[in-house]
Coordinates of C-alpha atoms in Angstrom, one line a residue:
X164 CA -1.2 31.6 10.1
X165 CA 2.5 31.1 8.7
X166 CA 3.9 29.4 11.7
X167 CA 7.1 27.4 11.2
X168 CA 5.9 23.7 11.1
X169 CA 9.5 22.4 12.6
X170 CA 13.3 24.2 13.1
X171 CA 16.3 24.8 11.7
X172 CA 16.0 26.6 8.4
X173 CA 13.8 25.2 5.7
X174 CA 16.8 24.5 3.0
X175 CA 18.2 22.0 5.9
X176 CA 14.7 20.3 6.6
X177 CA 14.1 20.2 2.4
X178 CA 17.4 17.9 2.3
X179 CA 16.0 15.8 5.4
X180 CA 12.5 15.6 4.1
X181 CA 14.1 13.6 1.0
X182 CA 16.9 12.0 2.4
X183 CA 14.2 9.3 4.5
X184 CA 13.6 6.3 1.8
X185 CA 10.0 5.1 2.1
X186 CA 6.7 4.5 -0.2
X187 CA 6.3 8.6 -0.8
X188 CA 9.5 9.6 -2.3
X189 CA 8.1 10.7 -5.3
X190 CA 5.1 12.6 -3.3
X191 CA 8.1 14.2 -1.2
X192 CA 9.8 15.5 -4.2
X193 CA 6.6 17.2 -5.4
X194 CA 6.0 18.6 -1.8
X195 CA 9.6 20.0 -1.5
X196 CA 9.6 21.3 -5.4
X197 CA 6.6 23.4 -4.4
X198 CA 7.7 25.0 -0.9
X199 CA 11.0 26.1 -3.1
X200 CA 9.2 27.5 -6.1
X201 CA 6.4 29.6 -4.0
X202 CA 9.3 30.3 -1.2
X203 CA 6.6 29.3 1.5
X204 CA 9.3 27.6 3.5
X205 CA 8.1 24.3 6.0
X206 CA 5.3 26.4 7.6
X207 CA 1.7 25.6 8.3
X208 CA 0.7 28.0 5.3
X209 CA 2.8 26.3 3.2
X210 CA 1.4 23.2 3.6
X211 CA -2.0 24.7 3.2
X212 CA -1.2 25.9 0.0
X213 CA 0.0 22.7 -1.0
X214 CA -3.2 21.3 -0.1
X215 CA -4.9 23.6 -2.2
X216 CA -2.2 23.2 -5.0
X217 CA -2.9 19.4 -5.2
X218 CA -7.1 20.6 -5.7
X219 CA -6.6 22.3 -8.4
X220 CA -5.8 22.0 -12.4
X221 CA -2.5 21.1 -13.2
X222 CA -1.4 20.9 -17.0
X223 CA -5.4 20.7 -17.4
X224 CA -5.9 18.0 -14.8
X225 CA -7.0 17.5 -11.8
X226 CA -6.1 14.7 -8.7
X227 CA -8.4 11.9 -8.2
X228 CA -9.4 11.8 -4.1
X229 CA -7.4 8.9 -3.6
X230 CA -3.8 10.3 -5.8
X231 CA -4.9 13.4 -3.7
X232 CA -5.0 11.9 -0.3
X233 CA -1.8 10.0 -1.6
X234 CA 0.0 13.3 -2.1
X235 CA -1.0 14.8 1.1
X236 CA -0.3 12.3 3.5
X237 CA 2.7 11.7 1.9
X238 CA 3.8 15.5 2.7
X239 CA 2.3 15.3 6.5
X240 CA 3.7 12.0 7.0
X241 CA 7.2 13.2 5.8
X242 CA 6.7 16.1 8.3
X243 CA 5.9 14.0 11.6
X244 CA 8.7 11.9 10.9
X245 CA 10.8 14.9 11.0
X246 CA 9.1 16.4 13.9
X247 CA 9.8 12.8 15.6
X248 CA 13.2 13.6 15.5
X249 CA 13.7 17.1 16.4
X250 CA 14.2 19.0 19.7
X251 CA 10.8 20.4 19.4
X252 CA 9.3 16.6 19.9
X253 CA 10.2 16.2 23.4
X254 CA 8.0 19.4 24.4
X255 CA 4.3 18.2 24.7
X256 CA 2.6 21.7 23.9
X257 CA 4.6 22.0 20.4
X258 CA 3.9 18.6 19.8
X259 CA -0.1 19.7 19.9
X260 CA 0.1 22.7 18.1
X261 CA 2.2 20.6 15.6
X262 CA -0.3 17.6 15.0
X263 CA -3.1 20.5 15.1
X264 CA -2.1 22.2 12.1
X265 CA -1.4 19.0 10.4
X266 CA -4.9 17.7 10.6
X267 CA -6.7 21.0 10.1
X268 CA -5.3 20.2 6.0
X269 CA -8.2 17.7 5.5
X270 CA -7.7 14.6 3.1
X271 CA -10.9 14.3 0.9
X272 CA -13.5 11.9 2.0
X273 CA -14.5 9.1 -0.6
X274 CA -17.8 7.9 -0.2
X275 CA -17.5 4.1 -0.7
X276 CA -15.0 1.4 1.0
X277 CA -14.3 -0.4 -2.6
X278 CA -11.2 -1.0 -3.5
X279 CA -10.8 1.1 -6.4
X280 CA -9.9 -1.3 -9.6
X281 CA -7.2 1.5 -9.6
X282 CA -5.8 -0.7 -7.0
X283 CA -6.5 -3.9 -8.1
X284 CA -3.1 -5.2 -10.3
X285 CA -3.8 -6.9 -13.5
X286 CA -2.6 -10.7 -13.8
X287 CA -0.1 -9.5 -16.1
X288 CA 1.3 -6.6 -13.8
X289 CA 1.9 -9.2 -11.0
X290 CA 4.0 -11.5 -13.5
X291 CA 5.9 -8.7 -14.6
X292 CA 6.8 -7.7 -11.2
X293 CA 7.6 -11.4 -10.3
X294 CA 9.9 -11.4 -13.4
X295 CA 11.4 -8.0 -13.8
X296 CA 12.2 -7.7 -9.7
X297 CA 16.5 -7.5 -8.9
X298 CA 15.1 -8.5 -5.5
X299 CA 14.5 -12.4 -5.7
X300 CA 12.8 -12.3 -1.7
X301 CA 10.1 -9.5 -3.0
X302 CA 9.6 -11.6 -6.1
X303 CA 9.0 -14.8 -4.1
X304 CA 6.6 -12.7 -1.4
X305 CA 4.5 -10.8 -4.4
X306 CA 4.4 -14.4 -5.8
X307 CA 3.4 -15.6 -2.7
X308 CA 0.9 -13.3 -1.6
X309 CA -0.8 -13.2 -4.8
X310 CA -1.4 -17.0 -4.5
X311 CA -2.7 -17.4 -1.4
X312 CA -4.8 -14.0 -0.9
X313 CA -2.7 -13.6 2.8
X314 CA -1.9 -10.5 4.9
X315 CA 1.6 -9.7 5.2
X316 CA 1.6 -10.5 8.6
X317 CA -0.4 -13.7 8.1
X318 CA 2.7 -14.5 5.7
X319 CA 5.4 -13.8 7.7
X320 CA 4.2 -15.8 10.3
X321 CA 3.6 -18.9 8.8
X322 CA 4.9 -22.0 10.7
X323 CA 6.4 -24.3 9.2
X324 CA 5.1 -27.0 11.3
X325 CA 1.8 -25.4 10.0
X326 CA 2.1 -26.9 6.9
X327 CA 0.6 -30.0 5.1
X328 CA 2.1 -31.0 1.5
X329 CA -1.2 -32.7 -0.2
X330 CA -1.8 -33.5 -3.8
X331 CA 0.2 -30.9 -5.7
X332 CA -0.5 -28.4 -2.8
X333 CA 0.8 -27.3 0.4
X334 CA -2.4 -26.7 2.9
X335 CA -1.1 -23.6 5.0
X336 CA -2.7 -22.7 8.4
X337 CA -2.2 -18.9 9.1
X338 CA -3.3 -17.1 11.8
X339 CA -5.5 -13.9 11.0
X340 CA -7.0 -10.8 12.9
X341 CA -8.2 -11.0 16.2
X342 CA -5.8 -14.3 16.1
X343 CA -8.4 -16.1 13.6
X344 CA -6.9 -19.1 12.1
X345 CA -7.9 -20.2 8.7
X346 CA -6.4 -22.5 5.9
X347 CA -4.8 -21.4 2.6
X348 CA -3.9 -22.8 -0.3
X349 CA 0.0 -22.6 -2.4
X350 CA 1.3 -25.0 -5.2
X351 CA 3.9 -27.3 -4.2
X352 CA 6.3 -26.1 -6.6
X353 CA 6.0 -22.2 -5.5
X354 CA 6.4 -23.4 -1.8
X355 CA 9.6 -25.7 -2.3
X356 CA 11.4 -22.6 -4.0
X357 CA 10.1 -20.3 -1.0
X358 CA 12.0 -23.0 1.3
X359 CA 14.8 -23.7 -0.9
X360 CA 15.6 -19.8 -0.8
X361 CA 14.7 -18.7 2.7
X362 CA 15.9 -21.7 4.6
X363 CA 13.7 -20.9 7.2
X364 CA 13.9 -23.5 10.6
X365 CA 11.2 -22.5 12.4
X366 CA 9.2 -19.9 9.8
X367 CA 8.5 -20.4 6.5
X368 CA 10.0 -16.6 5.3
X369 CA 13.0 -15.8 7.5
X370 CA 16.1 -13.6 7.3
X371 CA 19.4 -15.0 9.4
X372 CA 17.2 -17.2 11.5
X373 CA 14.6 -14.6 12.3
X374 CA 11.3 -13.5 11.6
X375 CA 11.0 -10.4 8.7
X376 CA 9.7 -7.2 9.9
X377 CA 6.3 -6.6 8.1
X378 CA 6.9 -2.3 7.5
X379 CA 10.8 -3.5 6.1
X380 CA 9.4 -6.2 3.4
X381 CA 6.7 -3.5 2.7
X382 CA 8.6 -1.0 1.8
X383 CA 10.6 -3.5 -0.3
X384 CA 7.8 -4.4 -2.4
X385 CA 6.4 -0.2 -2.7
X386 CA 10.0 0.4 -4.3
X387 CA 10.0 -2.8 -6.4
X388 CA 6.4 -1.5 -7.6
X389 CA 7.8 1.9 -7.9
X390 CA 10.6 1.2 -10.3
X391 CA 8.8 -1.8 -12.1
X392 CA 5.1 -0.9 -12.9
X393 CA 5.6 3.1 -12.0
X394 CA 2.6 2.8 -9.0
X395 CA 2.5 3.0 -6.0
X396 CA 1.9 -0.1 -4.4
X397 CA 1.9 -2.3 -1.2
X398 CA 1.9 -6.0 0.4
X399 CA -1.9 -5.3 0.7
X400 CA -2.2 -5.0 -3.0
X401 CA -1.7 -8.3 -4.1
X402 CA -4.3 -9.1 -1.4
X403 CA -6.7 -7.1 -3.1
X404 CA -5.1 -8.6 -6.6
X405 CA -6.0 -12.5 -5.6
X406 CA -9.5 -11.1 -3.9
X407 CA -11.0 -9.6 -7.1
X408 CA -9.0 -12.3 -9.5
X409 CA -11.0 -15.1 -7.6
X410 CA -14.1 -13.3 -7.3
X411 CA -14.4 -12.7 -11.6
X412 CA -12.9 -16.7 -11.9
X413 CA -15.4 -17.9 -9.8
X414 CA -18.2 -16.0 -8.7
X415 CA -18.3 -17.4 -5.4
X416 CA -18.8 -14.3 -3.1
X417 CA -19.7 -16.5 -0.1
X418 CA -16.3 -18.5 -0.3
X419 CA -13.5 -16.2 -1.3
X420 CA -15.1 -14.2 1.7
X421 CA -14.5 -17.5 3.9
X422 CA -11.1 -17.7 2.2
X423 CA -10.0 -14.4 3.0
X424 CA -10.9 -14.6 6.7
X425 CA -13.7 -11.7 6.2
X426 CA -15.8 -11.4 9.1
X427 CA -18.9 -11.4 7.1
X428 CA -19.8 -11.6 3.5
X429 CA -21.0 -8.1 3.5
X430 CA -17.2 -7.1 4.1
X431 CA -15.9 -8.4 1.1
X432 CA -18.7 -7.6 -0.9
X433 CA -18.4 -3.6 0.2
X434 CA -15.0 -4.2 -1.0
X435 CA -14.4 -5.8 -4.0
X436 CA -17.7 -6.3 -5.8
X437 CA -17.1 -3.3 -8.5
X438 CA -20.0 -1.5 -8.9
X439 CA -19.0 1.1 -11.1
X440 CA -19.5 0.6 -14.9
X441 CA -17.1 0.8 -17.0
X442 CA -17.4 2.0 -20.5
X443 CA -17.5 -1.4 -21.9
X444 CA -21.0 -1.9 -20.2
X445 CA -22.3 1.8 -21.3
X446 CA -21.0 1.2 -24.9
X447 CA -22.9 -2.2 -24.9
X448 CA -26.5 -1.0 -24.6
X449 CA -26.0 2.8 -25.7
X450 CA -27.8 3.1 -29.0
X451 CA -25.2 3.2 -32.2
X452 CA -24.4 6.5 -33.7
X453 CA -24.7 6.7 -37.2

């Protein structure tokens, strides 16, 4: 069915489509480059095609399921955000038939909850970030964030009445899902240049006097990654970073779980205990060819 996904005229919606600034800018380029060169236009086949497009070889390659997914929901997500604001969204029967052809294109199911080492930044990634950023508040956050293993949200909310300076450390209360409230660790010295640049009064990271917006400071860091390290990233990933950094220093799977605010222990196992070999471990014990 070659339904028009959303009106006017497809040249106007490929200019909106990449005139919005967010995480998949490069995925919406790719989307946009393919509805011009096959001349589908923005209709539900199009976006089919695409689907299909992103499944098969390219250059003799083929998409992993997560660059895959990446691409996709880049191109549906660009979409709803300019269905959101067209005259079509105020009509609750196009709206259906809208998010119905979206989600009959299916993202590829992955099989296990790991995070993917794909994900996981090297300790010399992060620095380079830190140091190469021409945004000194992302640099402090990545910093940050990879120090203590917090949330975004857990970071931006950090009180500083919640904090205790104690032998070469600040001792940080933050508050996590389902309003959990755990302690974290940050050097001194990392936490004094936080304060001496934000000058937050009542928050530890603030902007004018207020709070950051979590999605803003995201986006912040995905660009920063972007432009830096050429990957797509997020504030999660330097979560993930710290997680599987402390797990290979210390082999202590019980308390980076309690340090991470997990739930269980089974959580953070299912996540960042990599089961995968790599071909370091094959090469090890495969027999040696002559």
């Amino acid at each position: 069915m070659n339904e028009v996904l959303i009106e006017p005229s497809s040249q106007e919606l490929y200019a909106l489509i990449l005139s919005k600034d967010d995480c998949y800018n490069d995925d919406a380029r790719l989307f946009v480059d393919f509805l011009k060169k096959r001349q589908y236009g923005v209709t539900q086949t199009g976006l089919e095609e695409y689907a299909r497009y992103l499944d098969s070889l390219i250059d003799g390659k083929r998409y992993s399921a997560n660059t895959y997914n990446k691409r996709l929901q880049g191109a549906k997500q660009r979409l709803r955000h300019l269905f959101e604001n067209s005259p079509s969204a105020e009509h609750d029967a196009t709206r259906l038939r809208f998010e119905r052809a979206l989600n009959a294109v299916k993202l590829k199911k992955i099989n296990s909850t790991a995070v993917s080492r794909e994900n996981v930044l090297t300790e010399q990634e992060v620095n380079q970030l830190i140091t190469e950023s021409t945004d000194k508040t992302v640099s402090l956050m990545v910093e940050f964030l990879y120090a203590t293993g917090c949330r975004i949200s857990e970071m931006l909310g950090i009180l500083l009445t919640n904090m205790v300076k104690s032998n070469g450390k600040y001792i940080i209360r933050v508050l996590g899902k389902r309003r959990k409230e755990r302690k974290v660790f940050a050097a001194t010295a990392l936490v004094e240049k936080v304060k001496e640049q934000f000058q937050g009064s009542v928050y530890l990271f603030e902007h004018n006097g207020e709070q950051y917006d979590r999605i803003s400071v995201t986006r912040r860091i995905a660009y920063q990654g972007s432009i830096i390290l050429r990957k797509h990233i997020s504030a999660h990933t330097f979560r993930h970073s710290c997680a599987t950094a402390l797990l290979e220093k210390t082999k202590n799977l019980k308390g980076v779980s309690k340090y991470l605010g997990h739930s269980s222990v089974s959580t953070t196992a299912n996540l960042y205990v990599h089961s995968e070999l790599t071909w370091e471990d094959i090469s090890a014990t495969a027999p040696i060819s002559a």
